[in-house]
Amino acid sequence: MGKTIAEKIIAAHIVEGEMVKGKDIGLKIDQTLTQDATGTMAYLEFEAMGVKRVKTERSVAYIDHNTLQTGFENADDHRFIASVAKKHGIYFSRPGNGICHQVHLERFGIPGKTLIGSDSHTPTGGGIGMLAFGAGGLDVAVAMGGGAYHITMPKMVRINLTGKLRPYVSAKDVILEVLRILSVKGGVGKIIEYGGEGVKTLSVPERATITNMGAELGASTSIFPSDEITKAFLKAQDREQDYCEIKADDDAVYDEVIDIDLSSLTPAAAMPHMPDNVKSVEAIGPIKVDQVLIGSCTNSSLRDLLRVAAMLKGKTVHPDVSVGIAPGSKQVFNMLAQCGALGDLIAAGCRILECACGPCIGMGQSPNSGGISLRTFNRNFEGRSGTADGQIYLVSPETAAASALTGVLTDPTTLGDCPPIEMPEKFLINDNMIVPPAPESEADKVEILRGPNIKPFPVTTPMEDDITAPAVLKVGDNITTDHIMPAGAKILPYRSNIPYLSQFCFKQCDEHFAENCKKAGSGIIVGGVNYGQGSSREHAALVPLYLGIKAVVTKSFARIHVANLINAGILPLTFQNEADYDSISQNDELALPGIRQAIENGDTVFDLQNKTTGKAIPVKLDFSKRQREMLLAGGLLNFTKQNA
Ligand code: MIC
Ligand code: SF4
């Protein structure tokens, strides 16, 4: 039987388990990446493991999220990460060098290799034919130490692309269409592979836009084949030697096939407040726009910004619209400057931001009250922009530029001819902002620089025999990690200070959550479907752990978050009958008597007792042997130490 692209890469990297769908498998990881908002914690965890030198082929630490330095905290974290990187064999991408996913694609990504990153958009690497997963920091730390990365062997979905995009329609419109079809939970447990004739009409950065935002489907990852286009991209990056061809076999078997005719697509937008709330720009109509932001790991490549510059050249942005541009990398920024496109953007009235995540994670540029903001980003969760009632629409660079000129949401295809852009044959290669690690012989001399904001992470304890705790919070469907542990300019600097962060936990859902947890001493959270979607931030598990959360009971979980809960030693349970969700009210007293024994026995269903109502509620404990052992040990760090 033929293999899919992902199956080929998995087969070449599997070190534990069998390639059977739904079963736990362990993969050898070739490369890792971290960013600063999750990196400080990941490196503290790496240090706690006591490994001297990373065992991967390439590990890179990026500084791109926490670059707004309104106090000492972020700069201290940058210095900490730089020193850890130098000591332990990790390349360090300095602040200003760009967004991790964009830089990694340009300078480090290799087709056929495995990559995990402490950021949910790591699947961007799928654009260059890598099997790339977003993961919690602890999983990345373990992979740096040479440990396998464990996932549930996913189902395979093929998206067959035919035809060619029309002028002014772009890769963002493709992934918005996929989101419209599949929804934010439609990719859970699946790898999305792209194939078909249409693939060869898309450049690597366009493919990367599509695999990047596959994260919003809840998919394990997304991947494109590696072909002549990939080769040309690597050649332009002076890395032709990294090329190898990878494609699915003709008789590869997929669990699901979706056909998309690229020529039929029109400009689309995801409306507030979910990335799958997609409509055509035409159907939404010419709503008045207050802000346009172009950038993020989804749409900040040279191709995207050259297109925007060509559309704005010689014109002025609408007087009522604030337009911000954040190039994805120093390479992109530098090339825009060299070819004059940067001048065109400045002349048109754009506000040029540094190459970093910036407004995507609420680091500045929050819109006005109730403001309508069009963004080329990937997430429009309520409040994420920093303005509680901000109305965020996710659009392509073309739609963003068109609307920046007219002041209303505008379908770019109505603007007449699309100005051509010329992509260079060679990119500008200058890796002077990537610091290589110290040679192993000098590693001992490198001093780790720790700022006062770095606080120890919460200790986990082995699973108790019985759990009794109140339902401290009951929430609905599609709760994001931004609900659980918000980000933004005011909170992000404290990513290495769990006690401080804890006061903001779930603030948007229940202002008194942290207080109530502290009063109760321990708690259980009750949730709906797709609980924990979005970011890979393990803080969404570590902070609840600090607040005494013992278990989370939901209708279903998002992939990375459930792994983070288990890594933290918090018990993730799912209702056997979804309707039982209704039988628990906030503050009910819940109990899991004999839970430790049940996990040891390998029980797959267990009764959760609602002591307030007297009802016994069957919940699923469906974990692999390794996950059960981790829960019993009190999380991955204890488990790794036990097995060391
Ligand atoms: C995000 O887009 O939400 C982030 C910020 O990049 C996160 C990581 C984090 O929370 O630090 C992600 O996507 O994993
Ligand atoms: Fe950064 Fe935004 Fe991409 Fe997250 S989604 S990595 S915050 S640019």
XYZ file of C-alpha atoms and ligand atoms in Angstrom:
666
model
C 0.000 0.000 0.000
C 1.319 3.426 -0.924
C 2.157 6.060 1.643
C 1.159 9.665 2.168
C 3.872 12.319 2.589
C 3.422 12.350 6.363
C 3.456 8.550 6.588
C 6.786 8.495 4.764
C 8.352 10.964 7.178
C 6.799 9.231 10.195
C 8.071 5.842 8.994
C 11.583 7.304 8.781
C 11.391 8.762 12.315
C 9.289 6.371 14.387
C 11.138 5.101 17.455
C 8.244 3.895 19.606
C 4.889 2.320 18.817
C 3.378 1.325 15.510
C 2.000 3.457 12.723
C -1.604 2.573 13.541
C -4.161 5.380 13.524
C -5.269 6.379 17.006
C -2.263 4.761 18.711
C 0.507 6.563 20.580
C 3.732 6.872 18.577
C 7.120 8.322 19.486
C 9.070 10.228 16.832
C 12.729 11.147 16.649
C 12.949 14.909 16.341
C 15.575 16.426 14.042
C 15.039 20.107 14.782
C 13.443 22.221 17.499
C 12.512 25.866 17.762
C 11.385 28.009 20.648
C 10.201 31.579 20.853
C 10.703 33.843 23.841
C 7.164 33.829 25.285
C 7.291 30.070 25.761
C 11.076 29.729 25.593
C 12.063 30.945 29.046
C 9.934 28.242 30.639
C 11.087 25.618 28.105
C 14.749 26.342 28.882
C 14.124 26.304 32.646
C 12.632 22.861 32.095
C 15.551 21.854 29.892
C 17.957 22.937 32.633
C 15.958 20.954 35.202
C 16.532 17.850 33.066
C 20.281 18.229 33.516
C 21.224 17.641 29.854
C 24.432 19.443 28.906
C 24.162 19.694 25.138
C 21.141 19.446 22.833
C 20.999 16.165 20.955
C 19.057 17.416 17.933
C 20.527 18.184 14.505
C 19.502 21.818 14.918
C 17.834 23.753 17.706
C 17.083 27.441 17.408
C 15.887 29.937 20.039
C 14.056 32.938 18.591
C 13.199 36.257 20.189
C 10.102 37.583 18.447
C 7.107 37.774 20.804
C 8.165 39.812 23.839
C 10.019 42.585 22.066
C 8.046 45.468 23.574
C 10.330 46.315 26.458
C 8.360 48.477 28.874
C 10.363 47.227 31.860
C 13.368 45.014 32.546
C 11.455 41.722 32.338
C 11.544 40.973 28.610
C 15.130 42.116 28.120
C 16.161 39.947 31.065
C 14.440 36.956 29.498
C 16.205 37.616 26.181
C 19.554 37.580 27.965
C 18.643 34.409 29.850
C 17.657 32.629 26.633
C 20.778 33.871 24.821
C 23.006 32.510 27.573
C 21.236 29.143 27.786
C 21.442 28.836 23.994
C 25.143 29.605 23.966
C 25.872 27.080 26.694
C 23.766 24.184 25.493
C 24.356 24.111 21.727
C 21.397 26.147 20.473
C 21.453 28.808 17.736
C 20.107 32.150 18.939
C 18.085 34.406 16.653
C 18.395 37.881 18.113
C 15.489 40.298 18.573
C 15.067 42.114 15.268
C 15.868 39.058 13.184
C 12.213 38.206 12.720
C 9.360 35.882 13.540
C 10.464 32.328 14.341
C 8.381 30.610 11.669
C 9.354 32.961 8.853
C 13.070 32.858 9.715
C 13.037 29.096 10.218
C 11.462 28.583 6.819
C 14.050 30.834 5.183
C 17.198 29.669 6.925
C 16.754 26.265 8.601
C 13.769 24.257 7.339
C 14.654 21.028 5.502
C 12.175 18.853 3.591
C 11.619 15.416 5.098
C 12.913 16.384 8.558
C 10.874 16.512 11.766
C 10.540 19.761 13.707
C 8.765 20.586 16.941
C 8.404 24.096 18.262
C 6.992 25.652 21.419
C 4.547 27.573 19.293
C 1.342 26.314 17.716
C 2.222 27.724 14.282
C 5.296 25.528 13.889
C 3.446 23.667 11.070
C 4.508 26.635 8.906
C 7.466 24.322 8.159
C 5.020 22.063 6.294
C 5.249 24.597 3.481
C 8.751 23.341 2.787
C 7.839 19.667 3.252
C 8.829 19.286 6.913
C 6.728 17.327 9.358
C 6.407 20.130 11.907
C 4.374 20.141 15.112
C 3.497 22.766 17.689
C 4.101 21.466 21.195
C 4.339 22.484 24.821
C 7.684 23.783 26.077
C 8.307 20.660 28.107
C 7.904 18.433 25.042
C 10.416 20.642 23.234
C 12.808 20.441 26.185
C 12.573 16.643 26.144
C 13.193 16.568 22.369
C 16.259 18.809 22.814
C 17.491 16.252 25.308
C 17.147 13.543 22.671
C 13.787 12.158 23.836
C 11.057 11.130 21.420
C 8.035 13.334 20.745
C 4.797 11.475 21.312
C 1.606 11.987 19.358
C -1.474 9.980 18.571
C -1.038 8.625 15.053
C -3.380 10.935 13.130
C -5.803 10.282 10.304
C -4.778 11.548 6.874
C -6.740 14.158 4.963
C -5.870 15.090 1.417
C -6.794 18.472 0.030
C -6.686 18.252 -3.700
C -5.931 21.572 -5.325
C -6.813 22.134 -8.967
C -6.725 25.255 -11.141
C -4.869 28.479 -10.356
C -5.658 31.454 -8.127
C -7.043 34.488 -9.955
C -5.178 37.789 -9.654
C -5.703 39.412 -6.227
C -6.800 36.091 -4.701
C -4.066 34.510 -2.587
C -2.974 31.707 -0.254
C -4.830 33.258 2.692
C -8.082 32.861 0.795
C -7.259 29.166 0.312
C -6.810 28.465 4.023
C -9.855 30.595 4.888
C -11.833 28.369 2.520
C -10.466 25.255 4.247
C -11.468 26.765 7.614
C -14.937 27.511 6.272
C -15.294 23.870 5.207
C -13.717 22.159 8.213
C -14.172 24.634 11.142
C -11.793 25.238 14.070
C -12.211 21.681 15.282
C -12.407 19.936 11.907
C -8.711 19.098 11.851
C -8.436 17.507 15.300
C -6.621 14.170 15.110
C -5.716 14.721 11.468
C -2.760 15.630 9.285
C -3.758 17.772 6.335
C -1.798 17.089 3.150
C -2.006 19.203 0.053
C -1.692 17.689 -3.391
C -2.954 17.922 -6.939
C -2.068 20.011 -9.966
C -2.762 23.293 -8.195
C 0.174 22.774 -5.811
C 2.723 23.743 -8.415
C 1.112 27.157 -8.854
C 1.981 28.033 -5.228
C 5.397 29.251 -4.050
C 6.901 28.047 -0.752
C 5.861 31.155 1.253
C 2.305 30.788 -0.090
C 2.273 27.118 0.920
C 3.594 28.178 4.322
C 0.680 30.614 4.751
C -1.642 27.650 4.264
C 0.152 25.197 6.582
C 0.645 27.959 9.177
C -3.041 28.599 9.575
C -3.786 24.889 9.541
C -3.171 25.346 13.279
C -6.572 27.046 13.410
C -8.202 23.809 12.156
C -6.935 22.059 15.272
C -4.962 19.756 12.952
C -1.892 17.870 14.175
C -0.062 19.491 11.292
C -0.308 20.325 7.579
C 2.182 19.552 4.838
C 2.928 20.166 1.164
C 5.080 17.956 -1.055
C 8.688 18.977 -1.645
C 9.142 19.552 -5.377
C 10.850 21.736 -7.987
C 9.295 24.849 -6.411
C 10.757 23.877 -3.035
C 14.105 23.353 -4.719
C 13.970 26.800 -6.330
C 13.149 28.378 -2.954
C 16.047 26.603 -1.242
C 18.347 27.610 -4.090
C 17.294 31.235 -3.711
C 18.153 30.870 -0.011
C 21.563 29.452 -0.966
C 20.581 26.109 0.547
C 20.076 23.906 -2.485
C 21.978 21.103 -0.744
C 19.098 20.819 1.752
C 16.645 19.819 -0.977
C 15.147 16.374 -1.433
C 11.969 15.410 -3.230
C 9.065 14.085 -1.153
C 5.641 13.323 -2.516
C 2.753 11.032 -1.706
C 2.589 7.716 -3.550
C -0.080 7.557 -6.228
C -1.861 4.802 -4.308
C -1.576 6.487 -0.908
C -4.767 6.046 1.115
C -6.492 9.000 2.759
C -9.286 8.965 5.322
C -10.882 12.000 3.747
C -10.418 13.904 0.479
C -11.491 17.485 -0.121
C -11.352 19.112 -3.557
C -10.706 22.812 -3.957
C -10.603 24.506 -7.343
C -8.239 27.444 -6.826
C -9.695 29.315 -9.802
C -13.118 29.387 -8.142
C -11.944 31.133 -4.953
C -12.709 34.756 -4.149
C -11.275 37.069 -1.450
C -12.550 36.001 1.969
C -12.473 37.187 5.573
C -12.857 35.484 8.954
C -15.249 37.661 10.922
C -15.144 38.278 14.683
C -14.342 36.293 16.803
C -13.309 32.942 15.305
C -10.995 32.029 12.418
C -13.672 29.756 10.929
C -16.359 32.436 10.833
C -15.560 32.887 7.139
C -17.541 34.741 4.475
C -16.596 36.233 1.131
C -15.523 39.872 1.292
C -18.298 40.643 -1.163
C -20.939 39.077 1.078
C -19.766 40.995 4.151
C -19.959 44.252 2.237
C -18.148 47.603 2.529
C -18.024 47.994 6.319
C -16.016 50.984 7.542
C -12.500 50.095 8.668
C -10.449 51.775 11.435
C -7.222 49.838 11.263
C -5.299 47.599 8.863
C -2.349 45.490 10.054
C -0.154 43.483 7.724
C 2.351 40.953 9.019
C 2.489 37.944 11.433
C 3.841 34.480 10.753
C 0.937 33.940 8.327
C 1.447 36.773 5.861
C 4.727 38.626 6.171
C 6.859 37.105 3.414
C 8.619 39.132 0.766
C 5.978 38.099 -1.744
C 3.175 39.384 0.466
C 4.800 42.711 1.291
C 5.955 43.368 -2.262
C 2.343 42.881 -3.341
C 1.094 45.314 -0.693
C 3.781 47.856 -1.620
C 2.881 47.571 -5.311
C -0.791 48.195 -4.499
C -0.010 51.234 -2.304
C 2.718 52.722 -4.501
C 2.079 56.363 -5.347
C -1.125 56.430 -3.274
C -2.060 57.468 0.265
C -3.843 55.311 2.806
C -7.365 56.417 3.674
C -7.395 59.260 6.248
C -9.572 57.282 8.685
C -7.426 54.153 8.628
C -4.256 53.457 10.619
C -2.079 51.065 8.610
C 0.735 49.076 10.243
C 3.268 46.834 8.545
C 5.466 44.299 10.362
C 7.825 42.438 8.004
C 8.320 38.786 8.933
C 12.086 38.767 8.992
C 15.181 40.879 8.684
C 15.726 39.274 5.274
C 12.310 40.477 4.115
C 12.756 43.914 5.704
C 16.202 44.385 4.193
C 15.078 43.352 0.721
C 12.062 45.665 0.879
C 14.499 48.461 1.698
C 16.905 47.560 -1.084
C 14.334 47.400 -3.852
C 12.557 50.583 -2.811
C 9.283 48.929 -1.787
C 9.811 50.062 1.803
C 9.947 53.634 0.552
C 6.636 53.115 -1.252
C 5.024 51.841 1.974
C 6.401 54.736 4.013
C 5.362 57.276 1.380
C 1.816 55.858 1.353
C 1.539 56.538 5.103
C 2.126 53.099 6.606
C 3.376 52.817 10.159
C 6.409 50.549 9.975
C 6.717 48.172 12.943
C 9.685 46.008 13.848
C 9.871 42.486 12.428
C 8.254 40.569 15.258
C 4.848 39.193 16.269
C 3.816 42.602 17.592
C 0.091 43.315 17.374
C -0.743 39.675 16.584
C -0.259 38.863 20.240
C -1.519 42.191 21.536
C 1.966 43.740 21.792
C 0.902 47.225 20.832
C -1.426 48.530 18.101
C -4.617 47.676 19.969
C -7.506 49.155 17.970
C -9.802 51.950 19.176
C -12.926 51.086 21.223
C -15.195 48.902 19.134
C -12.770 49.500 16.260
C -12.848 47.375 13.125
C -9.390 46.041 12.399
C -8.464 44.044 9.293
C -5.439 41.857 9.921
C -3.476 39.439 7.794
C -2.953 37.356 10.957
C -4.320 33.952 11.938
C -6.326 34.495 15.132
C -9.168 36.870 15.924
C -10.200 35.586 19.341
C -12.175 38.073 21.391
C -9.928 40.430 23.341
C -6.648 39.098 21.899
C -5.950 42.438 20.209
C -5.842 44.149 23.607
C -9.142 45.995 23.017
C -11.953 44.037 24.667
C -14.586 45.081 22.106
C -12.236 45.269 19.083
C -13.745 43.669 15.955
C -11.004 41.719 14.214
C -11.325 40.396 10.644
C -8.669 38.081 9.204
C -7.918 38.797 5.548
C -5.287 38.405 2.817
C -2.592 41.037 2.218
C -4.405 41.980 -0.991
C -7.724 42.601 0.769
C -5.888 44.461 3.548
C -4.119 46.768 1.088
C -7.260 47.422 -0.952
C -9.210 48.333 2.191
C -6.354 50.506 3.499
C -6.830 52.664 0.423
C -10.625 52.847 0.353
C -11.346 52.959 4.097
C -13.954 50.211 3.809
C -13.675 46.434 3.488
C -12.887 46.064 -0.197
C -12.692 43.108 -2.541
C -9.342 43.734 -4.277
C -10.556 42.084 -7.491
C -12.757 45.150 -8.016
C -9.692 47.429 -8.250
C -8.760 46.714 -11.864
C -5.460 45.155 -12.921
C -3.310 43.625 -10.218
C 0.116 45.339 -10.293
C 2.806 42.752 -11.092
C 5.620 42.006 -8.655
C 9.013 40.603 -9.403
C 10.406 37.973 -7.074
C 14.218 37.953 -6.955
C 16.165 34.859 -7.985
C 18.325 35.113 -4.917
C 17.300 36.277 -1.471
C 19.633 38.498 0.505
C 21.558 36.151 2.769
C 22.989 37.695 5.912
C 22.786 35.558 9.043
C 24.611 38.067 11.227
C 21.719 38.155 13.718
C 21.863 34.408 14.296
C 24.410 33.669 17.004
C 25.916 30.183 16.945
C 26.403 28.371 20.266
C 29.741 28.202 22.045
C 31.849 25.178 21.105
C 31.281 22.259 23.465
C 34.779 22.644 24.918
C 33.957 26.172 26.100
C 30.389 25.571 27.237
C 31.308 25.277 30.912
C 32.630 28.832 30.897
C 29.312 30.307 29.739
C 27.450 31.913 32.625
C 23.642 31.739 32.692
C 22.145 35.203 33.155
C 18.970 35.020 35.249
C 16.794 38.077 35.887
C 14.780 38.618 39.076
C 11.487 38.032 37.231
C 12.317 34.367 36.692
C 10.481 32.428 39.373
C 10.585 28.661 39.865
C 7.846 26.753 38.070
C 5.200 24.949 40.129
C 6.207 21.580 41.514
C 3.986 18.742 40.570
C 3.197 15.889 42.898
C 2.300 12.286 42.046
C -1.396 11.587 41.401
C -3.392 11.324 44.622
C -5.409 8.220 45.532
C -8.684 10.180 45.487
C -9.608 13.633 44.245
C -12.371 15.719 45.813
C -12.746 19.308 44.648
C -15.402 21.830 43.666
C -16.236 22.677 40.046
C -14.540 26.065 40.352
C -15.455 27.037 36.786
C -17.858 25.914 34.087
C -17.254 27.220 30.549
C -18.747 26.575 27.099
C -17.394 25.370 23.729
C -14.193 26.416 21.921
C -12.473 27.930 24.952
C -9.074 29.145 23.724
C -5.783 29.271 25.570
C -6.188 33.061 25.311
C -9.218 32.666 27.604
C -7.330 30.411 30.001
C -4.092 32.376 30.127
C -4.354 35.692 28.286
C -1.334 37.290 26.592
C -0.849 40.936 25.561
C 1.664 43.625 26.396
C 0.793 43.863 30.092
C 0.861 40.151 30.897
C 3.362 38.546 28.506
C 6.469 39.855 30.304
C 5.524 37.576 33.207
C 5.651 34.286 31.328
C 8.448 33.163 33.635
C 6.573 34.238 36.770
C 3.685 31.818 37.272
C 2.564 33.282 40.653
C 2.149 36.732 39.102
C 0.442 35.356 35.977
C -2.085 33.439 38.030
C -4.164 36.540 38.836
C -5.082 36.853 35.135
C -6.113 33.229 34.614
C -9.602 32.938 33.038
C -10.216 36.618 33.830
C -12.342 37.043 30.687
C -14.652 34.168 31.702
C -14.807 34.742 35.463
C -13.202 37.729 37.095
C -12.926 35.910 40.431
C -11.482 32.630 39.127
C -8.040 32.934 40.742
C -9.512 34.122 44.050
C -12.057 31.300 44.095
C -9.378 28.689 43.408
C -7.256 30.017 46.219
C -10.229 29.942 48.596
C -11.171 26.388 47.613
C -7.562 25.153 47.714
C -8.224 22.807 44.798
C -10.626 22.642 41.883
C -11.964 20.961 38.780
C -12.817 22.832 35.560
C -15.783 21.821 33.405
C -15.660 22.639 29.673
C -17.395 22.029 26.338
C -15.983 20.917 22.975
C -12.491 21.774 21.683
C -11.346 23.043 25.089
C -7.883 24.658 24.910
C -7.726 25.438 21.211
C -5.175 27.932 19.923
C -1.757 28.528 21.387
C 0.755 25.919 22.529
C 1.421 27.911 25.716
C 1.946 25.455 28.559
C 1.146 28.336 30.890
C -2.506 27.445 30.228
C -1.752 24.262 32.189
C 0.981 25.447 34.568
C -1.029 28.382 35.918
C -4.157 26.290 36.654
C -1.794 23.753 38.250
C -0.410 26.505 40.477
C -3.997 27.452 41.381
C -4.738 23.902 42.509
C -6.631 22.541 39.496
C -6.622 18.743 39.683
C -8.723 17.777 36.671
C -10.489 19.266 33.654
C -13.656 17.544 32.423
C -14.826 18.457 28.916
C -16.731 17.254 25.858
C -13.406 17.268 23.939
C -9.917 18.806 24.035
C -7.570 20.469 21.552
C -4.453 18.410 20.803
C -1.601 20.505 22.195
C -3.483 21.599 25.291
C -4.436 18.087 26.366
C -0.763 17.114 26.039
C 0.207 20.129 28.159
C -2.301 19.142 30.854
C -0.873 15.628 31.042
C 2.671 17.032 31.022
C 1.677 19.150 34.023
C 0.045 16.203 35.811
C -3.506 17.598 35.515
C -6.082 14.955 34.701
C -7.964 15.595 31.412
C -11.272 13.735 31.340
C -14.019 13.646 28.734
C -17.728 12.983 29.279
C -18.796 9.603 27.975
C -22.205 11.134 27.283
C -21.873 14.753 26.241
C -25.320 15.503 27.696
C -23.894 14.975 31.201
C -22.186 18.339 30.790
C -25.561 19.817 31.777
C -25.665 17.876 35.031
C -22.809 19.834 36.618
C -23.182 23.408 37.836
C -20.388 25.702 38.868
C -19.487 25.135 42.553
C -20.901 21.576 42.683
C -18.731 19.344 44.837
C -17.106 16.666 42.616
C -15.158 13.552 43.523
C -13.007 10.955 41.806
C -12.606 8.275 44.507
C -9.933 5.684 43.749
C -8.661 7.601 40.737
C -5.040 6.576 41.134
C -5.967 2.909 41.217
C -8.202 3.316 38.161
C -5.354 4.864 36.172
C -2.987 2.143 37.338
C -5.516 -0.503 36.260
C -5.814 1.039 32.810
C -9.582 1.600 33.252
C -10.982 3.523 30.289
C -14.230 4.672 31.888
C -14.690 5.839 35.462
C -17.433 7.507 37.508
C -17.144 11.153 38.445
C -19.350 11.627 41.501
C -21.353 14.829 41.730
C -21.745 15.004 45.493
C -24.061 18.009 45.278
C -26.654 16.232 43.101
C -25.787 12.634 43.937
C -25.342 11.756 40.259
C -22.575 9.412 39.031
C -21.228 10.668 35.696
C -19.203 8.286 33.517
C -16.036 9.974 32.199
C -13.388 8.638 29.838
C -9.816 8.003 31.007
C -8.626 6.978 27.589
C -4.840 7.312 27.867
C -1.874 5.438 26.467
C 0.363 3.544 28.882
C 2.944 6.315 28.720
C 0.357 9.013 29.433
C -0.981 7.064 32.387
C 2.504 6.696 33.797
C 3.069 10.404 33.340
C -0.137 11.260 35.196
C 0.743 8.900 38.023
C 4.207 10.438 38.303
C 2.750 13.966 38.385
C 3.722 15.085 34.898
C 6.418 14.756 32.274
C 9.299 16.270 34.232
C 8.879 13.815 37.133
C 8.298 10.996 34.649
C 11.482 11.852 32.708
C 13.523 12.081 35.926
C 12.105 8.737 37.104
C 13.102 7.063 33.868
C 16.495 8.743 33.556
C 0.001 32.713 19.668
O -0.080 32.976 18.483
O -0.988 32.597 20.419
C 1.371 32.497 20.259
C 1.626 33.622 21.174
O 2.333 32.497 19.250
C 1.351 31.149 20.975
C 2.521 30.900 21.809
C 2.458 31.588 23.119
O 1.416 31.665 23.738
O 3.528 32.043 23.545
C 1.162 29.944 20.059
O 0.563 30.062 19.043
O 1.561 28.828 20.422
Fe 3.697 35.335 16.595
Fe 1.184 35.760 15.929
Fe 2.549 33.898 14.718
Fe 1.826 33.539 17.275
S 0.477 33.696 15.510
S 3.847 33.124 16.338
S 1.979 35.652 18.015
S 2.955 36.082 14.633
